[in-house]
PDB file of C-alpha atoms and ligand atoms in Angstrom:
ATOM      1  CA  MET A   1     -11.859  -6.663   7.670  1.00 95.00           C
ATOM      2  CA  LYS A   2     -11.049  -5.784   3.852  1.00 98.00           C
ATOM      3  CA  ILE A   3      -7.817  -4.211   2.568  1.00 98.00           C
ATOM      4  CA  ILE A   4      -8.211  -1.251  -0.278  1.00 98.00           C
ATOM      5  CA  CYS A   5      -5.680  -0.505  -1.806  1.00 98.00           C
ATOM      6  CA  ILE A   6      -4.455   2.805  -3.918  1.00 97.00           C
ATOM      7  CA  GLY A   7      -2.647   2.675  -7.167  1.00 93.00           C
ATOM      8  CA  ARG A   8      -0.570   5.437  -8.842  1.00 93.00           C
ATOM      9  CA  ASN A   9      -0.626   7.726  -5.875  1.00 96.00           C
ATOM     10  CA  TYR A  10       2.593   9.249  -6.314  1.00 95.00           C
ATOM     11  CA  SER A  11       3.448  10.600  -9.768  1.00 91.00           C
ATOM     12  CA  ASP A  12       6.737   9.528  -9.592  1.00 90.00           C
ATOM     13  CA  HIS A  13       5.839   6.143  -9.657  1.00 88.00           C
ATOM     14  CA  ALA A  14       3.238   6.321 -12.414  1.00 84.00           C
ATOM     15  CA  LYS A  15       6.307   7.747 -14.423  1.00 87.00           C
ATOM     16  CA  GLU A  16       8.446   4.837 -13.568  1.00 88.00           C
ATOM     17  CA  MET A  17       5.090   2.775 -14.672  1.00 87.00           C
ATOM     18  CA  ASN A  18       4.608   4.646 -17.643  1.00 86.00           C
ATOM     19  CA  ALA A  19       1.556   4.860 -16.581  1.00 86.00           C
ATOM     20  CA  SER A  20      -0.996   8.171 -16.827  1.00 87.00           C
ATOM     21  CA  LEU A  21      -1.997  10.188 -13.723  1.00 88.00           C
ATOM     22  CA  PRO A  22      -5.502   9.247 -12.423  1.00 91.00           C
ATOM     23  CA  THR A  23      -7.833  12.131 -12.265  1.00 94.00           C
ATOM     24  CA  SER A  24      -9.500  10.229  -9.539  1.00 96.00           C
ATOM     25  CA  PRO A  25      -8.223   7.671  -6.972  1.00 96.00           C
ATOM     26  CA  LEU A  26      -7.795   3.946  -8.220  1.00 94.00           C
ATOM     27  CA  PHE A  27      -8.554   1.220  -6.170  1.00 97.00           C
ATOM     28  CA  PHE A  28      -8.509  -2.415  -6.037  1.00 97.00           C
ATOM     29  CA  PHE A  29      -8.799  -5.086  -2.801  1.00 97.00           C
ATOM     30  CA  LYS A  30      -6.910  -7.207  -1.031  1.00 98.00           C
ATOM     31  CA  PRO A  31      -8.720 -10.210   1.121  1.00 98.00           C
ATOM     32  CA  ASP A  32      -7.763 -10.324   4.668  1.00 97.00           C
ATOM     33  CA  THR A  33      -6.132 -13.845   3.852  1.00 97.00           C
ATOM     34  CA  ALA A  34      -3.592 -11.355   2.066  1.00 98.00           C
ATOM     35  CA  ILE A  35      -2.046 -10.311   5.185  1.00 98.00           C
ATOM     36  CA  LEU A  36       1.719 -11.680   6.193  1.00 97.00           C
ATOM     37  CA  LYS A  37       1.243 -13.292   9.840  1.00 92.00           C
ATOM     38  CA  THR A  38       5.124 -13.739  10.184  1.00 89.00           C
ATOM     39  CA  ARG A  39       8.226 -12.161   9.362  1.00 85.00           C
ATOM     40  CA  ASP A  40       9.378 -14.530   6.834  1.00 88.00           C
ATOM     41  CA  PHE A  41       7.979 -14.191   3.511  1.00 96.00           C
ATOM     42  CA  TYR A  42       8.400 -17.272   1.278  1.00 97.00           C
ATOM     43  CA  TYR A  43       8.523 -16.284  -2.519  1.00 98.00           C
ATOM     44  CA  PRO A  44       5.812 -17.376  -4.634  1.00 97.00           C
ATOM     45  CA  GLU A  45       5.770 -20.068  -7.218  1.00 97.00           C
ATOM     46  CA  PHE A  46       3.401 -18.666  -9.688  1.00 97.00           C
ATOM     47  CA  THR A  47       5.377 -15.282 -10.428  1.00 98.00           C
ATOM     48  CA  ASN A  48       9.224 -14.454 -11.548  1.00 97.00           C
ATOM     49  CA  ASP A  49       8.864 -10.949 -11.275  1.00 98.00           C
ATOM     50  CA  LEU A  50       7.797 -10.318  -7.303  1.00 98.00           C
ATOM     51  CA  HIS A  51       8.006  -6.465  -6.644  1.00 98.00           C
ATOM     52  CA  TYR A  52       8.302  -4.624  -3.389  1.00 98.00           C
ATOM     53  CA  GLU A  53       5.726  -1.395  -3.168  1.00 98.00           C
ATOM     54  CA  ILE A  54       6.659   0.671   0.387  1.00 98.00           C
ATOM     55  CA  GLU A  55       3.286   2.219   1.398  1.00 98.00           C
ATOM     56  CA  LEU A  56       1.603   4.187   3.993  1.00 98.00           C
ATOM     57  CA  VAL A  57      -1.202   2.413   5.371  1.00 98.00           C
ATOM     58  CA  VAL A  58      -4.334   4.019   7.317  1.00 98.00           C
ATOM     59  CA  LYS A  59      -6.543   2.154   9.941  1.00 98.00           C
ATOM     60  CA  ILE A  60     -10.309   2.652   9.672  1.00 98.00           C
ATOM     61  CA  SER A  61     -11.564   3.405  13.204  1.00 98.00           C
ATOM     62  CA  LYS A  62     -15.036   4.052  12.212  1.00 97.00           C
ATOM     63  CA  VAL A  63     -17.819   2.637  10.033  1.00 98.00           C
ATOM     64  CA  GLY A  64     -18.611   5.141   7.716  1.00 98.00           C
ATOM     65  CA  LYS A  65     -20.445   5.822   4.030  1.00 98.00           C
ATOM     66  CA  HIS A  66     -20.778   8.967   2.126  1.00 98.00           C
ATOM     67  CA  ILE A  67     -18.155  10.493   4.328  1.00 98.00           C
ATOM     68  CA  THR A  68     -17.428  14.012   3.182  1.00 98.00           C
ATOM     69  CA  VAL A  69     -13.619  15.265   2.742  1.00 98.00           C
ATOM     70  CA  GLU A  70     -13.934  17.360   5.966  1.00 98.00           C
ATOM     71  CA  ASN A  71     -15.640  14.462   7.987  1.00 98.00           C
ATOM     72  CA  ALA A  72     -12.713  12.181   6.843  1.00 98.00           C
ATOM     73  CA  PRO A  73     -10.454  12.868   9.761  1.00 98.00           C
ATOM     74  CA  ASN A  74     -12.968  11.406  12.111  1.00 98.00           C
ATOM     75  CA  TYR A  75     -12.567   7.940  10.601  1.00 98.00           C
ATOM     76  CA  TYR A  76      -9.114   7.104  11.682  1.00 98.00           C
ATOM     77  CA  ASN A  77      -6.658   7.635  14.255  1.00 98.00           C
ATOM     78  CA  GLU A  78      -3.611   5.626  13.285  1.00 98.00           C
ATOM     79  CA  ILE A  79      -1.083   5.648  10.180  1.00 98.00           C
ATOM     80  CA  GLY A  80       1.305   2.614   9.619  1.00 98.00           C
ATOM     81  CA  LEU A  81       3.698   1.171   7.143  1.00 98.00           C
ATOM     82  CA  GLY A  82       3.148  -1.906   4.662  1.00 98.00           C
ATOM     83  CA  ILE A  83       4.315  -3.324   1.599  1.00 98.00           C
ATOM     84  CA  ASP A  84       2.131  -4.064  -1.054  1.00 98.00           C
ATOM     85  CA  PHE A  85       3.689  -6.945  -2.820  1.00 98.00           C
ATOM     86  CA  THR A  86       3.038  -7.313  -6.344  1.00 98.00           C
ATOM     87  CA  ALA A  87       3.770 -10.059  -9.145  1.00 98.00           C
ATOM     88  CA  ARG A  88       4.613  -7.702 -11.685  1.00 97.00           C
ATOM     89  CA  ASP A  89       4.625 -10.387 -14.489  1.00 97.00           C
ATOM     90  CA  ILE A  90       1.372 -11.337 -13.926  1.00 97.00           C
ATOM     91  CA  GLN A  91      -0.005  -7.895 -13.684  1.00 96.00           C
ATOM     92  CA  GLN A  92       1.498  -6.910 -16.805  1.00 95.00           C
ATOM     93  CA  GLU A  93      -0.141  -9.615 -18.338  1.00 96.00           C
ATOM     94  CA  CYS A  94      -3.256  -8.746 -16.870  1.00 95.00           C
ATOM     95  CA  LYS A  95      -3.153  -4.905 -17.949  1.00 92.00           C
ATOM     96  CA  GLU A  96      -2.463  -6.090 -21.319  1.00 94.00           C
ATOM     97  CA  LYS A  97      -5.476  -8.192 -21.470  1.00 96.00           C
ATOM     98  CA  GLY A  98      -7.697  -5.530 -19.889  1.00 95.00           C
ATOM     99  CA  LEU A  99      -8.237  -8.142 -17.220  1.00 94.00           C
ATOM    100  CA  PRO A 100      -8.486  -7.525 -13.218  1.00 93.00           C
ATOM    101  CA  TRP A 101      -5.282  -7.513 -11.310  1.00 90.00           C
ATOM    102  CA  GLU A 102      -6.482  -9.537  -8.270  1.00 94.00           C
ATOM    103  CA  LYS A 103      -4.238 -12.359  -9.514  1.00 95.00           C
ATOM    104  CA  ALA A 104      -1.072 -10.359  -9.225  1.00 97.00           C
ATOM    105  CA  LYS A 105      -1.987  -8.167  -6.315  1.00 97.00           C
ATOM    106  CA  ALA A 106      -4.378 -10.528  -3.670  1.00 98.00           C
ATOM    107  CA  PHE A 107      -2.462 -13.578  -3.130  1.00 98.00           C
ATOM    108  CA  ASP A 108      -1.639 -15.060   0.047  1.00 97.00           C
ATOM    109  CA  ASN A 109       0.779 -12.773   2.421  1.00 98.00           C
ATOM    110  CA  SER A 110       1.032 -10.210  -0.243  1.00 98.00           C
ATOM    111  CA  ALA A 111       0.331  -7.437   2.521  1.00 98.00           C
ATOM    112  CA  VAL A 112       2.739  -6.810   4.980  1.00 98.00           C
ATOM    113  CA  LEU A 113       1.991  -4.510   7.755  1.00 98.00           C
ATOM    114  CA  SER A 114       3.997  -2.804  10.528  1.00 97.00           C
ATOM    115  CA  ALA A 115       2.936  -4.052  14.185  1.00 92.00           C
ATOM    116  CA  THR A 116       3.887  -0.468  14.652  1.00 92.00           C
ATOM    117  CA  PHE A 117       1.038   2.107  13.911  1.00 96.00           C
ATOM    118  CA  LEU A 118       1.476   5.895  14.939  1.00 97.00           C
ATOM    119  CA  ASN A 119      -1.177   8.227  16.292  1.00 97.00           C
ATOM    120  CA  LYS A 120      -2.170  10.591  13.746  1.00 96.00           C
ATOM    121  CA  LYS A 121      -1.954  13.453  16.837  1.00 96.00           C
ATOM    122  CA  ASN A 122       1.434  12.923  17.173  1.00 94.00           C
ATOM    123  CA  ILE A 123       2.684  13.428  13.068  1.00 95.00           C
ATOM    124  CA  ASP A 124       2.299  16.284  10.532  1.00 96.00           C
ATOM    125  CA  LEU A 125      -0.111  14.045   8.023  1.00 96.00           C
ATOM    126  CA  ASN A 126       1.182  16.341   5.158  1.00 95.00           C
ATOM    127  CA  ASN A 127       4.980  15.448   6.090  1.00 97.00           C
ATOM    128  CA  ILE A 128       5.186  11.724   6.963  1.00 97.00           C
ATOM    129  CA  ASN A 129       8.598  10.297   5.969  1.00 97.00           C
ATOM    130  CA  PHE A 130       8.703   6.280   4.900  1.00 98.00           C
ATOM    131  CA  GLY A 131      10.701   4.494   2.923  1.00 98.00           C
ATOM    132  CA  LEU A 132      12.431   1.080   2.012  1.00 98.00           C
ATOM    133  CA  ALA A 133      15.919  -0.398   2.332  1.00 98.00           C
ATOM    134  CA  LEU A 134      16.515  -3.770   0.347  1.00 98.00           C
ATOM    135  CA  ASN A 135      19.872  -5.344   1.852  1.00 98.00           C
ATOM    136  CA  GLY A 136      21.219  -2.134   2.951  1.00 98.00           C
ATOM    137  CA  GLU A 137      20.634   0.351   0.589  1.00 98.00           C
ATOM    138  CA  THR A 138      17.764   2.599   0.318  1.00 98.00           C
ATOM    139  CA  VAL A 139      15.513   1.721  -2.762  1.00 98.00           C
ATOM    140  CA  GLN A 140      12.475   3.945  -1.837  1.00 98.00           C
ATOM    141  CA  SER A 141      11.823   7.234  -0.139  1.00 97.00           C
ATOM    142  CA  GLY A 142       8.579   8.831   0.128  1.00 96.00           C
ATOM    143  CA  ASN A 143       6.688  11.599   1.682  1.00 97.00           C
ATOM    144  CA  SER A 144       2.756  12.063   2.133  1.00 97.00           C
ATOM    145  CA  CYS A 145       3.238  15.631   0.719  1.00 95.00           C
ATOM    146  CA  ASP A 146       3.802  13.994  -2.751  1.00 96.00           C
ATOM    147  CA  MET A 147       0.116  12.026  -2.789  1.00 97.00           C
ATOM    148  CA  ILE A 148      -1.800  13.128  -5.491  1.00 96.00           C
ATOM    149  CA  PHE A 149      -4.963  12.004  -3.536  1.00 97.00           C
ATOM    150  CA  SER A 150      -4.851  13.067   0.224  1.00 97.00           C
ATOM    151  CA  ILE A 151      -5.978  10.239   3.020  1.00 98.00           C
ATOM    152  CA  ASP A 152      -8.826  12.211   3.600  1.00 98.00           C
ATOM    153  CA  TYR A 153      -9.738  12.432  -0.040  1.00 98.00           C
ATOM    154  CA  ILE A 154      -9.222   8.717  -0.387  1.00 98.00           C
ATOM    155  CA  ILE A 155     -11.306   7.957   2.627  1.00 98.00           C
ATOM    156  CA  SER A 156     -14.016  10.048   1.212  1.00 98.00           C
ATOM    157  CA  TYR A 157     -13.996   8.404  -2.414  1.00 98.00           C
ATOM    158  CA  ILE A 158     -13.792   5.214  -1.555  1.00 98.00           C
ATOM    159  CA  SER A 159     -16.671   5.988   0.809  1.00 98.00           C
ATOM    160  CA  GLN A 160     -19.112   6.913  -1.960  1.00 98.00           C
ATOM    161  CA  PHE A 161     -19.059   3.351  -3.380  1.00 98.00           C
ATOM    162  CA  VAL A 162     -17.926   0.952  -0.429  1.00 98.00           C
ATOM    163  CA  THR A 163     -18.874   1.252   3.602  1.00 98.00           C
ATOM    164  CA  LEU A 164     -15.697   1.528   5.594  1.00 98.00           C
ATOM    165  CA  LYS A 165     -15.708  -0.638   8.656  1.00 98.00           C
ATOM    166  CA  THR A 166     -13.560  -0.659  11.784  1.00 98.00           C
ATOM    167  CA  GLY A 167     -10.294  -2.450  11.284  1.00 98.00           C
ATOM    168  CA  ASP A 168     -10.200  -1.948   7.126  1.00 98.00           C
ATOM    169  CA  LEU A 169      -6.928  -0.840   6.239  1.00 98.00           C
ATOM    170  CA  ILE A 170      -5.929   1.668   3.145  1.00 98.00           C
ATOM    171  CA  TYR A 171      -2.812   1.101   1.811  1.00 98.00           C
ATOM    172  CA  THR A 172      -2.197   4.503  -0.237  1.00 98.00           C
ATOM    173  CA  GLY A 173       0.249   4.414  -2.897  1.00 97.00           C
ATOM    174  CA  THR A 174       3.583   3.879  -3.552  1.00 97.00           C
ATOM    175  CA  PRO A 175       6.610   6.302  -4.390  1.00 96.00           C
ATOM    176  CA  LYS A 176       9.104   5.556  -7.397  1.00 96.00           C
ATOM    177  CA  GLY A 177      11.702   3.249  -6.792  1.00 96.00           C
ATOM    178  CA  VAL A 178       9.876  -0.250  -6.985  1.00 96.00           C
ATOM    179  CA  GLY A 179      11.545  -3.381  -8.071  1.00 97.00           C
ATOM    180  CA  PRO A 180      12.006  -7.039  -7.736  1.00 98.00           C
ATOM    181  CA  VAL A 181      13.008  -9.246  -5.131  1.00 98.00           C
ATOM    182  CA  LYS A 182      15.016 -12.462  -4.571  1.00 98.00           C
ATOM    183  CA  ILE A 183      15.018 -15.104  -2.338  1.00 97.00           C
ATOM    184  CA  GLY A 184      18.138 -13.931   0.540  1.00 97.00           C
ATOM    185  CA  ASP A 185      16.940 -10.413   0.206  1.00 98.00           C
ATOM    186  CA  LYS A 186      16.180  -8.601   3.446  1.00 97.00           C
ATOM    187  CA  LEU A 187      13.592  -5.787   3.117  1.00 97.00           C
ATOM    188  CA  VAL A 188      13.315  -3.269   6.043  1.00 98.00           C
ATOM    189  CA  GLY A 189      10.838  -0.292   6.123  1.00 98.00           C
ATOM    190  CA  HIS A 190      10.870   2.602   8.203  1.00 98.00           C
ATOM    191  CA  LEU A 191       8.395   5.248   9.102  1.00 97.00           C
ATOM    192  CA  GLU A 192       9.376   8.665  10.493  1.00 95.00           C
ATOM    193  CA  ASN A 193      12.693   7.024  10.846  1.00 86.00           C
ATOM    194  CA  LYS A 194      11.652   4.069  12.682  1.00 95.00           C
ATOM    195  CA  VAL A 195      12.182   0.592  11.625  1.00 97.00           C
ATOM    196  CA  CYS A 196       8.534  -0.665  11.580  1.00 96.00           C
ATOM    197  CA  ILE A 197       9.287  -3.571   9.062  1.00 97.00           C
ATOM    198  CA  GLU A 198      11.974  -6.384   8.760  1.00 96.00           C
ATOM    199  CA  LEU A 199      11.557  -8.870   6.553  1.00 96.00           C
ATOM    200  CA  LYS A 200      13.750 -11.799   4.872  1.00 96.00           C
ATOM    201  CA  ILE A 201      12.492 -13.493   1.452  1.00 97.00           C
ATOM    202  CA  LYS A 202      12.934 -17.474   1.765  1.00 97.00           C
TER     203      LYS A 202
HETATM  204 MG1  LIG B   1       0.911  -0.244  -4.172  1.00 60.60          MG
END
């Protein structure tokens, strides 16, 4: 299983990062060891600026390569919620040196995943509400309608380069409002007004 993450897929987030808008989907990977297995997250020692990024997550249901946009709906059935934890200080350093971001993105437990996934038949893919609260205060609210690249386009694009396999996860990018966490914080993520992630920073 692999985890593919899309960067800068919401223009309001690209703007808050002072980043230009991508003309094609920007993607990077996290290994399967990045999946958090518990509901406790331990603040890593190597960063002083750990950021949350709440994202819709697509679960791939069928192996595929060179998938067309029209055929992309046949390759997923479920949408979940995730947090793409990012060591922003390390990412900034990598960006400045023109180096890959993996050190800032792919570390153990950096991919939080909801236990609940919604069947795509029961939701409007162009109007999925999601968000994140930090210590009870909403810090991020997003809607899939604001994605620069749609789920179908992302699947098609990635599959031109990389074979998608059953169980692969695609983190589809974060809306604006990313920010730091500290030990003791509580994060609560919602998907279509249902709480799907509850996480304590330890
Ligand atoms: Mg992200």
